[in-house]
């Protein structure tokens, strides 16, 4: 049970600024995922929360108490490391019991807690084993067990699945989700660069880039209403198609035209001042479908097809300097390479970003709020 | 000078070229004697199998031969000598061994060797470990490490000469030029002939070897410490361990294998310690050790090959178990590769 508050948290190594003033409020019991590309500062942010890195400036509160100078072991946190970080010379039991032994807790209590955690994680059989005699997935469970035994208020995960193979990763992901369900009051913060993990696990996702928070929201929020181009292209796979477009008519809905001559009307309000400006138009590959009627959004030649069985990724060249569009079509639709296809999308699924990459949708909301 | 460089280059070319020629030629010859091509399928399989049996022996043959001549033959000959009299002519059975264990100086040497064994490896490993940990965290750590490593490059005799000056004693009324006596008199004490104080002089000699070998322990342990995954230490920090607990409960156990290898390597070196004792005291004032005693009997006063060889065998028997354990540990460290 703990809520976290970050106020203008900055972290620099000499002249290298890794975190540029992070503001974040995390409610008690939330599952928060930090996601972003390599070097965005997500791991550093997690490590500052853990106390493994000092905060250069700003304030970090856990349960209303400023913990900037509180040592990691006194913050009520537990951390699962990417490499598991098990003590290689200790048995599974001792790995899990180490923290409590250091704290000189009652032997019977240590035994009870370790065995309970082992029970939850199906490690009871392996308590006497050394980590090196276990598989990657089992080691991961021991690392989680060690964290559970600490009975933390805040559970931190640093890319815990990245060393597992694909099948095990899915299984462990589900285990972590179930673990969260069984510990509803425990706040969990999870770092990953994998957007699938972020989408499936998070109550709220924090998208980070270059030490800034790009957007915070529920997975569906980020997917449906990305605040900017970066989030739009980072969340969702394959990435959203983004095309430069010129605004022909601004207003409650916006008419744009593309380099290739295609035109579209997007039901997103834009201020009159953007008329004639170049903006970014976005549409997700999975929102595109083959047009049935006369009207269509884009027409172009099929450049390449990746058939995945259930779906196929169709790359369509729409000509004249626009980059090819990616469309995710059902796998059983007949599409041939070299033929011309006509693609359409629901107006509600279109996105529009201003020249700075900010979503017009969010600009409006920001204006309304102000 | 030019002629020396030329002959050096020539030796290298002949040596390396000779090796290459041997391995290439032997391999070629094997292919010729048991051809795998141009014969029937069954014969080719047979020949390949024969080649596989012979080739390892061809390749390790020269090394085995050299090992036999320079290691195994001397061991056997020493053993043979230890059962013979001073000239190596008449068989005397265990007489040399009986003499050794009744000899006061031999027993004193054994005692001193045990003292050396108890103190030097422990001191070197402990100091090396502490220095390795401490220098890892400070900006001048590299300089400090270089300075501590430096004595390793000095020969034992050279080091002894340096320390002779440190322990130097000048007669009464003269200025003390030895730094130890200078410090002692400076603090108001009386100067001593340090290396002639029975029992304690052993420790003054040991300090020299510790001074030399700590650098070795430090370098090896330092790299082992670097190999400890940083995340295990961070996990211990989160688990609430203090720096002392992290060192003893997380770091030391993870490099235990390396500590054992360093310890036993120095132990073997200590069993063979000779130069320092020879140079500093030559075994006088009860500071004798086995290796120097062996040298004394073998080559001084006309030489007694039987007794010299007997002492050599005793040293070897003492070294073997430690050696075996050392190699096992080293293999374990590298995963048997």
XYZ file of C-alpha atoms in Angstrom:
707
model
C 0.000 0.000 0.000
C 1.852 3.038 -1.193
C 1.419 5.874 -3.583
C 4.392 7.509 -5.211
C 4.853 11.124 -6.116
C 7.654 12.365 -8.330
C 8.157 16.113 -8.594
C 10.663 17.520 -11.080
C 12.946 14.514 -10.597
C 16.199 15.128 -12.438
C 19.221 12.912 -12.814
C 22.534 13.931 -14.348
C 25.903 12.261 -14.576
C 28.185 15.275 -14.786
C 27.068 17.100 -17.889
C 24.957 14.246 -19.169
C 21.329 14.796 -18.260
C 19.422 11.547 -18.202
C 16.152 12.613 -16.615
C 14.823 16.111 -17.292
C 12.342 16.811 -14.541
C 9.917 13.915 -14.296
C 6.500 14.613 -12.748
C 4.433 11.581 -11.971
C 1.709 10.506 -9.572
C 1.281 6.809 -8.998
C -1.694 5.598 -6.995
C -1.494 2.862 -4.442
C -2.040 -0.561 -5.981
C -1.502 0.569 -9.540
C 0.447 -1.411 -12.091
C 2.549 1.181 -13.905
C 4.742 0.367 -16.883
C 7.596 2.592 -17.998
C 8.152 2.064 -21.677
C 10.391 3.693 -24.228
C 13.273 3.060 -26.576
C 16.805 2.247 -25.373
C 18.428 5.140 -23.574
C 15.165 6.923 -22.779
C 15.942 6.857 -19.053
C 13.282 4.348 -18.006
C 15.719 2.103 -16.140
C 17.400 5.105 -14.548
C 14.009 6.342 -13.380
C 13.269 2.950 -11.835
C 16.682 2.875 -10.160
C 16.141 6.324 -8.667
C 12.853 5.090 -7.229
C 14.686 2.041 -5.849
C 17.347 4.304 -4.389
C 20.188 2.671 -6.321
C 20.764 6.035 -7.998
C 20.656 9.323 -6.181
C 18.307 11.990 -7.475
C 20.200 15.064 -8.681
C 17.283 17.368 -7.927
C 13.579 17.122 -7.345
C 11.531 15.173 -4.888
C 10.454 11.564 -4.578
C 7.762 10.651 -2.084
C 6.614 7.184 -1.128
C 3.451 7.251 0.992
C 3.791 10.981 1.448
C 7.277 10.701 2.936
C 10.190 12.246 1.060
C 12.637 9.389 0.472
C 15.371 11.170 -1.502
C 17.904 10.309 1.187
C 16.364 7.108 2.503
C 18.492 4.015 1.756
C 16.938 1.450 -0.612
C 16.307 -1.127 2.096
C 14.243 1.363 4.113
C 12.003 2.466 1.252
C 9.700 -0.525 1.431
C 10.569 -1.570 -2.103
C 11.686 -4.813 -3.695
C 13.256 -5.133 -7.097
C 13.454 -7.868 -9.704
C 16.492 -7.381 -11.898
C 16.896 -8.067 -15.585
C 19.651 -10.618 -14.921
C 17.733 -11.935 -11.867
C 20.800 -11.046 -9.737
C 20.475 -14.165 -7.623
C 23.309 -14.794 -5.184
C 25.047 -17.635 -6.998
C 26.556 -19.187 -3.878
C 23.289 -19.441 -1.964
C 20.484 -21.964 -2.261
C 17.079 -20.826 -3.445
C 15.946 -20.778 0.178
C 18.875 -18.621 1.290
C 18.451 -16.305 -1.665
C 14.907 -15.613 -0.593
C 15.740 -15.463 3.116
C 18.838 -13.245 2.843
C 17.062 -9.925 3.368
C 15.173 -11.149 6.411
C 18.287 -12.773 7.869
C 20.183 -9.504 7.476
C 17.338 -7.782 9.301
C 17.699 -10.446 12.055
C 14.082 -11.447 11.894
C 12.689 -14.399 13.768
C 13.810 -17.724 12.238
C 10.334 -19.258 12.285
C 8.899 -16.161 10.612
C 11.601 -16.268 7.903
C 10.833 -19.919 7.307
C 7.109 -19.274 7.082
C 7.460 -16.385 4.621
C 10.000 -18.145 2.389
C 7.904 -21.292 2.217
C 4.780 -19.274 1.497
C 6.479 -17.458 -1.386
C 7.888 -20.742 -2.669
C 4.374 -22.179 -2.582
C 2.953 -19.311 -4.651
C 5.725 -19.650 -7.235
C 5.874 -23.472 -7.255
C 9.448 -23.467 -6.043
C 8.946 -25.690 -3.001
C 10.744 -28.600 -4.660
C 13.762 -26.491 -5.505
C 14.471 -24.740 -2.219
C 17.792 -26.555 -1.703
C 19.073 -25.972 -5.223
C 21.696 -23.495 -6.274
C 20.635 -20.978 -8.920
C 23.042 -22.427 -11.467
C 21.129 -25.712 -11.377
C 17.927 -24.009 -12.488
C 16.481 -22.881 -15.791
C 16.048 -19.229 -16.737
C 12.344 -19.279 -15.979
C 12.896 -20.859 -12.571
C 15.600 -18.330 -11.714
C 13.198 -15.585 -12.643
C 10.656 -17.030 -10.246
C 13.256 -17.162 -7.477
C 14.023 -13.489 -8.121
C 10.314 -12.706 -7.847
C 10.107 -14.883 -4.740
C 12.943 -12.958 -3.127
C 10.973 -9.781 -3.772
C 7.714 -11.223 -2.399
C 9.414 -12.331 0.828
C 10.392 -8.721 1.504
C 6.664 -7.962 1.577
C 7.224 -4.667 -0.233
C 4.894 -1.726 -0.581
C 6.282 -1.103 -4.049
C 7.402 -3.862 -6.382
C 9.919 -2.848 -9.051
C 10.628 -4.871 -12.188
C 13.541 -4.000 -14.475
C 12.918 -5.699 -17.822
C 12.346 -9.026 -16.068
C 11.412 -11.001 -19.171
C 14.104 -9.912 -21.593
C 16.360 -12.887 -20.862
C 13.651 -15.482 -21.455
C 12.762 -17.168 -24.716
C 9.561 -16.187 -26.479
C 7.272 -18.945 -25.172
C 8.465 -18.589 -21.585
C 8.119 -14.838 -21.851
C 4.407 -15.122 -22.582
C 3.902 -17.633 -19.759
C 5.838 -15.529 -17.241
C 4.014 -12.392 -18.360
C 0.740 -14.031 -17.454
C 2.204 -15.196 -14.139
C 3.210 -11.637 -13.328
C -0.270 -10.411 -14.199
C -1.753 -13.037 -11.866
C 0.766 -12.159 -9.172
C -0.453 -8.572 -9.378
C -4.062 -9.742 -9.031
C -3.144 -11.661 -5.891
C -1.458 -8.580 -4.407
C -4.013 -5.877 -5.192
C -2.675 -3.313 -2.696
C 0.928 -3.588 -3.839
C 2.058 -0.888 -6.215
C 4.023 -2.312 -9.108
C 6.339 -0.451 -11.442
C 7.594 -2.320 -14.431
C 10.199 -1.245 -16.982
C 10.222 -2.674 -20.465
C 10.970 -1.743 -24.031
C 8.399 -4.265 -25.202
C 5.092 -2.596 -25.961
C 3.216 -5.896 -25.797
C 4.262 -6.284 -22.146
C 3.291 -2.673 -21.560
C -0.136 -3.035 -23.180
C -1.002 -6.331 -21.501
C 0.229 -5.661 -17.962
C -0.262 -1.975 -17.290
C -3.053 -0.135 -15.579
C -1.303 2.940 -16.868
C 1.651 3.300 -19.204
C 4.290 6.000 -18.918
C 5.951 6.558 -22.288
C 9.425 8.005 -21.933
C 11.773 9.464 -24.499
C 15.127 11.148 -23.950
C 14.440 11.596 -20.248
C 11.030 13.226 -20.738
C 7.576 11.831 -20.100
C 5.833 11.812 -23.467
C 2.448 10.635 -22.277
C 0.803 8.879 -19.357
C -2.401 6.956 -19.772
C -4.207 3.648 -19.881
C -3.070 1.319 -22.657
C -6.201 1.990 -24.707
C -5.854 5.741 -24.182
C -2.373 5.668 -25.653
C -3.513 3.469 -28.488
C -6.652 5.370 -29.388
C -5.561 8.894 -28.573
C -1.793 9.182 -28.752
C -0.741 12.623 -27.565
C 1.978 13.020 -30.121
C 3.673 11.424 -33.076
C 6.249 9.603 -30.965
C 3.645 7.826 -28.856
C 1.524 7.194 -31.937
C 4.377 5.389 -33.648
C 5.776 3.708 -30.535
C 2.548 2.053 -29.422
C 1.084 -0.410 -31.877
C 2.796 -2.843 -34.199
C 3.466 -2.352 -37.034
C 3.849 1.358 -36.373
C 1.197 3.878 -37.401
C 1.432 5.162 -40.976
C 2.314 8.836 -40.907
C 2.108 11.019 -44.000
C 2.732 14.720 -44.477
C -0.466 16.484 -45.496
C -1.468 20.035 -46.347
C -4.487 21.523 -44.603
C -7.007 22.674 -47.221
C -9.738 23.609 -44.820
C -9.529 24.040 -41.050
C -12.521 23.993 -38.732
C -14.592 21.515 -36.734
C -13.427 18.937 -39.216
C -10.294 19.260 -41.317
C -9.739 18.639 -45.010
C -6.217 17.668 -46.014
C -4.501 16.678 -49.246
C -1.433 14.502 -49.717
C 1.554 14.825 -52.016
C 0.158 12.076 -54.232
C -3.091 13.973 -54.778
C -5.262 11.939 -52.412
C -7.589 13.911 -50.199
C -9.184 13.169 -46.849
C -11.539 14.767 -44.398
C -10.654 14.135 -40.784
C -13.294 14.738 -38.107
C -10.830 16.493 -35.846
C -11.139 20.179 -35.109
C -8.257 22.438 -36.113
C -7.825 26.185 -35.597
C -8.153 28.377 -38.678
C -4.509 29.375 -38.367
C -3.259 26.003 -39.631
C -4.877 26.381 -43.053
C -2.206 25.880 -45.683
C 0.256 24.439 -43.181
C 1.852 21.023 -43.451
C 0.655 18.658 -40.748
C 1.098 14.945 -40.099
C -1.701 12.591 -40.907
C -1.772 9.200 -39.226
C -3.654 5.977 -39.696
C -2.889 2.608 -38.107
C -2.209 -0.354 -40.417
C -4.949 -2.362 -38.700
C -7.493 0.433 -39.289
C -7.037 0.254 -43.057
C -9.271 -2.041 -45.081
C -9.961 -2.667 -48.749
C -12.482 -0.132 -50.016
C -15.740 -1.634 -51.270
C -17.603 1.433 -52.492
C -16.454 4.055 -54.933
C -14.905 6.350 -52.361
C -11.546 5.500 -50.932
C -8.775 7.126 -48.941
C -5.788 5.852 -50.886
C -5.175 4.023 -54.108
C -1.848 2.429 -54.919
C 0.154 -0.495 -56.148
C 0.988 -3.405 -53.861
C 4.735 -3.263 -53.377
C 5.248 -6.235 -51.067
C 3.234 -8.656 -48.967
C 4.190 -10.350 -45.714
C 1.768 -13.184 -45.102
C 1.572 -14.059 -41.396
C -1.318 -16.493 -41.748
C -3.894 -14.855 -39.558
C -3.114 -11.450 -41.056
C -1.007 -10.136 -43.904
C 1.007 -6.951 -43.981
C 0.490 -5.281 -47.315
C 2.872 -2.493 -48.316
C 1.176 -0.135 -50.745
C 3.046 2.408 -52.816
C 0.801 5.460 -53.082
C 3.302 7.311 -55.240
C 4.720 10.786 -55.616
C 7.085 11.071 -52.709
C 4.823 9.602 -50.053
C 6.302 6.639 -48.280
C 4.527 3.318 -48.750
C 1.594 2.624 -46.468
C 1.400 -0.508 -44.386
C -1.992 -2.136 -44.191
C -2.794 -5.049 -41.916
C -5.420 -7.035 -43.779
C -7.015 -10.367 -42.899
C -4.852 -13.248 -44.066
C -7.544 -14.771 -46.237
C -8.134 -11.695 -48.423
C -6.851 -12.164 -51.943
C -4.230 -9.494 -52.659
C -1.604 -9.796 -55.383
C 1.730 -8.112 -55.637
C 1.816 -5.499 -58.395
C -1.949 -5.014 -58.548
C -3.686 -1.792 -57.575
C -5.643 -1.741 -54.332
C -7.919 0.856 -52.856
C -7.663 1.393 -49.098
C -10.118 3.074 -46.792
C -10.468 3.694 -43.053
C -13.195 4.858 -40.717
C -13.036 8.606 -40.186
C -12.953 8.020 -36.420
C -9.693 6.096 -36.761
C -7.744 8.922 -38.368
C -5.170 10.980 -36.492
C -3.845 14.468 -37.098
C -0.710 15.997 -35.601
C 0.514 19.579 -35.856
C 3.909 20.530 -37.219
C 5.488 19.956 -33.780
C 4.077 16.465 -33.661
C 1.379 17.187 -31.078
C -2.018 15.647 -31.588
C -4.729 18.187 -32.497
C -7.070 16.165 -30.320
C -4.930 16.782 -27.257
C -4.278 20.367 -28.258
C -7.993 20.943 -28.094
C -8.302 19.269 -24.739
C -5.404 21.335 -23.476
C -7.133 24.474 -24.757
C -10.396 23.420 -23.111
C -8.628 22.764 -19.842
C -7.031 26.223 -20.010
C 74.904 -5.876 -31.479
C 73.780 -6.466 -35.062
C 75.215 -9.962 -34.935
C 73.314 -10.678 -31.699
C 70.031 -9.460 -33.161
C 70.702 -11.537 -36.238
C 71.352 -14.679 -34.246
C 68.287 -14.021 -32.099
C 66.118 -13.697 -35.204
C 67.764 -16.773 -36.677
C 67.028 -18.809 -33.555
C 63.393 -17.689 -33.600
C 63.037 -18.537 -37.283
C 64.668 -21.925 -36.857
C 62.719 -22.673 -33.687
C 59.293 -21.628 -34.929
C 59.996 -22.876 -38.444
C 61.183 -26.194 -37.056
C 57.992 -26.606 -35.057
C 55.824 -25.737 -38.045
C 57.842 -28.059 -40.267
C 57.524 -30.883 -37.731
C 53.746 -30.609 -37.294
C 53.103 -30.071 -40.980
C 55.513 -32.799 -42.059
C 54.303 -35.329 -39.511
C 50.707 -34.693 -40.516
C 51.599 -35.021 -44.197
C 53.473 -38.237 -43.567
C 50.469 -39.659 -41.735
C 48.265 -38.820 -44.712
C 50.735 -40.568 -47.010
C 51.011 -43.713 -44.900
C 47.261 -44.022 -44.315
C 45.666 -42.308 -47.325
C 42.006 -41.343 -47.056
C 41.639 -40.540 -50.745
C 42.191 -42.719 -53.764
C 41.449 -45.943 -51.911
C 38.263 -47.944 -51.527
C 35.583 -46.651 -49.176
C 36.155 -49.235 -46.440
C 39.922 -48.698 -46.532
C 39.443 -44.942 -46.353
C 37.267 -45.280 -43.239
C 39.851 -47.608 -41.714
C 42.694 -45.243 -42.535
C 40.831 -42.242 -41.152
C 40.306 -44.141 -37.914
C 44.014 -45.000 -37.730
C 44.912 -41.395 -38.451
C 42.627 -40.305 -35.636
C 44.408 -42.691 -33.267
C 47.913 -41.644 -34.219
C 47.579 -37.925 -34.845
C 47.206 -36.815 -31.190
C 50.408 -38.692 -30.290
C 52.278 -37.076 -33.168
C 51.203 -33.638 -32.011
C 51.755 -33.996 -28.271
C 54.786 -36.244 -28.792
C 57.484 -33.542 -28.689
C 55.962 -31.986 -25.574
C 55.767 -35.385 -23.877
C 59.362 -36.103 -24.781
C 60.606 -32.808 -23.380
C 58.506 -33.253 -20.226
C 60.009 -36.700 -19.741
C 63.580 -35.526 -20.158
C 63.309 -32.410 -18.056
C 60.715 -33.324 -15.427
C 60.077 -37.010 -15.055
C 63.647 -38.235 -15.395
C 64.965 -35.766 -12.779
C 62.220 -36.796 -10.342
C 63.090 -40.478 -10.719
C 66.800 -39.793 -10.504
C 66.342 -37.673 -7.380
C 64.328 -40.455 -5.792
C 67.105 -42.922 -6.719
C 69.770 -40.614 -5.329
C 67.907 -40.233 -2.035
C 68.434 -43.945 -1.383
C 72.181 -43.728 -2.009
C 75.180 -42.321 -0.168
C 76.891 -38.956 -0.650
C 78.552 -39.914 -3.910
C 75.462 -41.649 -5.266
C 77.256 -45.015 -5.536
C 76.185 -47.228 -2.641
C 72.619 -48.083 -1.803
C 71.834 -47.065 1.774
C 68.087 -47.691 2.011
C 66.208 -45.238 4.210
C 69.353 -44.098 6.029
C 69.147 -40.591 4.533
C 65.516 -40.242 5.637
C 66.361 -41.532 9.111
C 69.159 -38.997 9.306
C 66.885 -36.188 8.131
C 64.192 -36.710 10.735
C 66.755 -36.942 13.493
C 68.651 -33.850 12.350
C 68.161 -30.714 14.417
C 68.579 -28.350 11.483
C 66.180 -30.350 9.305
C 63.550 -30.267 12.013
C 64.126 -26.561 12.478
C 63.651 -26.092 8.728
C 60.390 -28.026 8.777
C 59.140 -25.877 11.652
C 60.183 -22.682 9.845
C 58.561 -23.846 6.616
C 55.327 -24.476 8.496
C 55.578 -20.955 9.923
C 56.095 -19.534 6.449
C 53.154 -21.558 5.155
C 50.894 -20.341 7.913
C 51.765 -16.671 7.557
C 52.763 -15.737 4.010
C 49.885 -17.089 1.859
C 47.323 -15.854 4.364
C 48.895 -12.412 4.623
C 49.339 -12.008 0.859
C 45.785 -13.112 0.070
C 44.217 -11.047 2.811
C 46.188 -7.892 2.006
C 45.703 -8.434 -1.723
C 41.940 -8.757 -1.270
C 41.649 -5.719 0.981
C 43.772 -3.594 -1.341
C 41.848 -4.787 -4.396
C 38.540 -3.787 -2.814
C 39.740 -0.461 -1.463
C 41.571 0.663 -4.611
C 38.530 -0.083 -6.743
C 36.666 2.894 -5.319
C 39.262 5.684 -5.395
C 40.603 7.786 -8.241
C 44.233 7.076 -7.429
C 43.506 3.367 -7.127
C 45.323 2.547 -10.356
C 48.487 4.325 -9.213
C 48.326 2.606 -5.833
C 47.842 -0.760 -7.509
C 50.790 -0.190 -9.849
C 53.037 0.649 -6.909
C 51.926 -2.428 -4.997
C 52.330 -4.580 -8.079
C 55.850 -3.288 -8.787
C 57.785 -5.525 -6.328
C 56.541 -8.550 -8.259
C 58.912 -7.502 -11.043
C 61.918 -7.539 -8.709
C 63.888 -10.769 -8.330
C 63.899 -12.357 -4.881
C 67.612 -11.657 -4.559
C 67.120 -8.041 -5.579
C 64.290 -7.651 -3.116
C 66.442 -9.201 -0.396
C 69.204 -6.707 -1.069
C 66.690 -3.868 -0.741
C 65.374 -5.257 2.540
C 68.882 -5.897 3.811
C 69.265 -2.137 3.792
C 65.987 -1.742 5.616
C 67.107 -4.173 8.364
C 70.742 -2.937 8.298
C 72.498 -2.617 11.661
C 75.536 -0.492 12.357
C 77.602 -0.896 15.492
C 77.206 1.297 18.534
C 78.197 4.924 18.016
C 77.721 4.717 14.270
C 74.781 6.297 12.441
C 72.042 3.744 11.728
C 71.549 3.649 7.948
C 68.872 0.917 8.075
C 65.475 2.580 7.928
C 63.969 0.274 10.553
C 66.723 1.005 13.054
C 66.562 4.676 12.106
C 62.875 4.716 12.980
C 63.405 2.736 16.194
C 66.222 4.980 17.395
C 64.302 8.016 16.245
C 61.480 6.930 18.535
C 63.962 6.547 21.357
C 64.499 2.768 21.160
C 67.691 0.733 20.851
C 68.873 -0.538 17.474
C 68.800 -4.298 16.870
C 70.372 -6.782 14.474
C 66.907 -7.725 13.302
C 67.733 -10.732 11.181
C 69.682 -12.441 13.922
C 66.889 -12.548 16.496
C 65.899 -16.239 16.558
C 62.285 -17.056 15.788
C 61.320 -13.437 15.037
C 63.846 -13.164 12.222
C 61.646 -15.621 10.305
C 58.929 -12.994 10.237
C 61.318 -10.300 9.051
C 62.188 -12.552 6.119
C 58.536 -13.366 5.478
C 57.724 -9.681 5.156
C 59.955 -9.583 2.080
C 57.988 -12.313 0.341
C 54.692 -10.761 1.404
C 55.914 -7.456 -0.007
C 56.640 -9.186 -3.314
C 53.589 -11.421 -3.583
C 50.782 -9.145 -2.361
C 50.783 -7.507 -5.792
C 50.135 -10.861 -7.418
C 47.222 -11.647 -5.113
C 45.857 -8.132 -5.576
C 45.856 -8.256 -9.380
C 44.174 -11.645 -9.625
C 41.606 -10.877 -6.934
C 40.948 -7.448 -8.379
C 39.942 -8.931 -11.710
C 37.850 -11.556 -9.928
C 36.060 -8.795 -8.022
C 35.331 -7.030 -11.290
C 33.704 -10.234 -12.497
C 31.095 -10.149 -9.745
C 27.777 -9.104 -11.306
C 27.015 -5.582 -10.095
C 23.342 -6.486 -9.841
C 23.959 -9.063 -7.098
C 25.513 -6.285 -5.035
C 22.599 -3.977 -5.790
C 20.184 -6.730 -4.820
C 22.046 -7.044 -1.508
C 21.808 -3.272 -1.017
C 18.042 -3.492 -1.474
C 17.994 -6.494 0.881
C 19.494 -4.155 3.469
C 23.046 -5.513 3.721
C 25.686 -3.047 4.951
C 29.036 -2.712 3.117
C 30.703 -5.121 5.541
C 28.012 -7.769 5.006
C 28.106 -7.224 1.251
C 31.844 -7.838 1.277
C 31.796 -10.980 3.411
C 28.462 -12.522 2.440
C 28.088 -11.547 -1.211
C 31.473 -10.690 -2.710
C 33.927 -13.048 -1.001
C 31.808 -16.196 -1.509
C 31.475 -15.390 -5.203
C 35.255 -15.225 -5.681
C 36.028 -18.039 -3.256
C 37.464 -20.220 -6.022
C 39.890 -17.496 -7.068
C 40.915 -16.874 -3.479
C 41.700 -20.580 -3.141
C 43.805 -20.560 -6.308
C 45.754 -17.485 -5.210
C 46.259 -18.956 -1.748
C 47.541 -22.301 -2.980
C 49.714 -20.759 -5.694
C 51.492 -18.682 -3.060
C 51.619 -21.723 -0.764
C 53.533 -23.676 -3.399
C 55.875 -20.750 -3.885
C 56.467 -20.546 -0.140
C 57.338 -24.246 0.081
C 60.103 -23.577 -2.412
C 61.324 -20.370 -0.757
C 65.079 -20.265 -1.013
C 66.604 -17.083 -2.449
C 65.434 -14.800 0.338
C 66.809 -17.000 3.094
C 70.063 -17.596 1.230
C 70.600 -13.894 0.641
C 69.518 -12.590 4.027
C 70.770 -15.124 6.620
C 71.790 -18.263 4.749
C 69.843 -20.165 7.351
C 71.765 -18.868 10.338
C 70.108 -17.917 13.622
C 67.465 -20.609 13.282
C 66.010 -19.190 10.051
C 66.795 -22.237 7.901
C 64.202 -23.509 5.413
C 64.067 -26.791 3.493
C 65.057 -25.446 0.074
C 68.116 -23.682 1.413
C 69.040 -26.728 3.500
C 68.814 -28.870 0.365
C 71.075 -26.451 -1.471
C 73.534 -26.528 1.446
C 73.832 -30.312 1.443
C 73.839 -30.668 -2.319
C 76.412 -28.096 -3.285
C 78.341 -26.940 -0.240
C 81.178 -28.668 1.647
C 81.897 -31.159 -1.114
C 78.216 -31.991 -1.553
C 76.128 -34.893 -0.313
C 73.881 -35.957 -3.163
C 71.999 -38.474 -1.054
C 70.968 -36.076 1.683
C 70.324 -33.214 -0.768
C 68.061 -35.450 -2.841
C 66.267 -36.647 0.290
C 65.371 -33.089 1.254
C 64.245 -32.407 -2.317
C 61.904 -35.417 -2.161
C 60.462 -34.219 1.147
C 59.712 -30.820 -0.407
C 58.111 -32.473 -3.424
C 55.890 -34.687 -1.291
C 54.756 -31.618 0.620
C 53.962 -29.708 -2.578
C 52.068 -32.438 -4.464
C 48.769 -32.417 -2.542
C 48.563 -28.633 -2.641
C 49.420 -28.688 -6.335
C 46.678 -31.211 -7.111
C 44.128 -29.163 -5.210
C 45.340 -25.964 -6.868
C 44.948 -27.398 -10.358
C 41.497 -28.765 -9.497
C 40.402 -25.354 -8.245
C 41.827 -23.589 -11.285
C 40.021 -26.009 -13.580
C 36.803 -25.470 -11.706
C 37.212 -21.697 -12.072
C 37.556 -21.947 -15.829
C 34.848 -24.578 -16.103
C 37.370 -27.245 -17.062
C 38.600 -25.503 -20.192
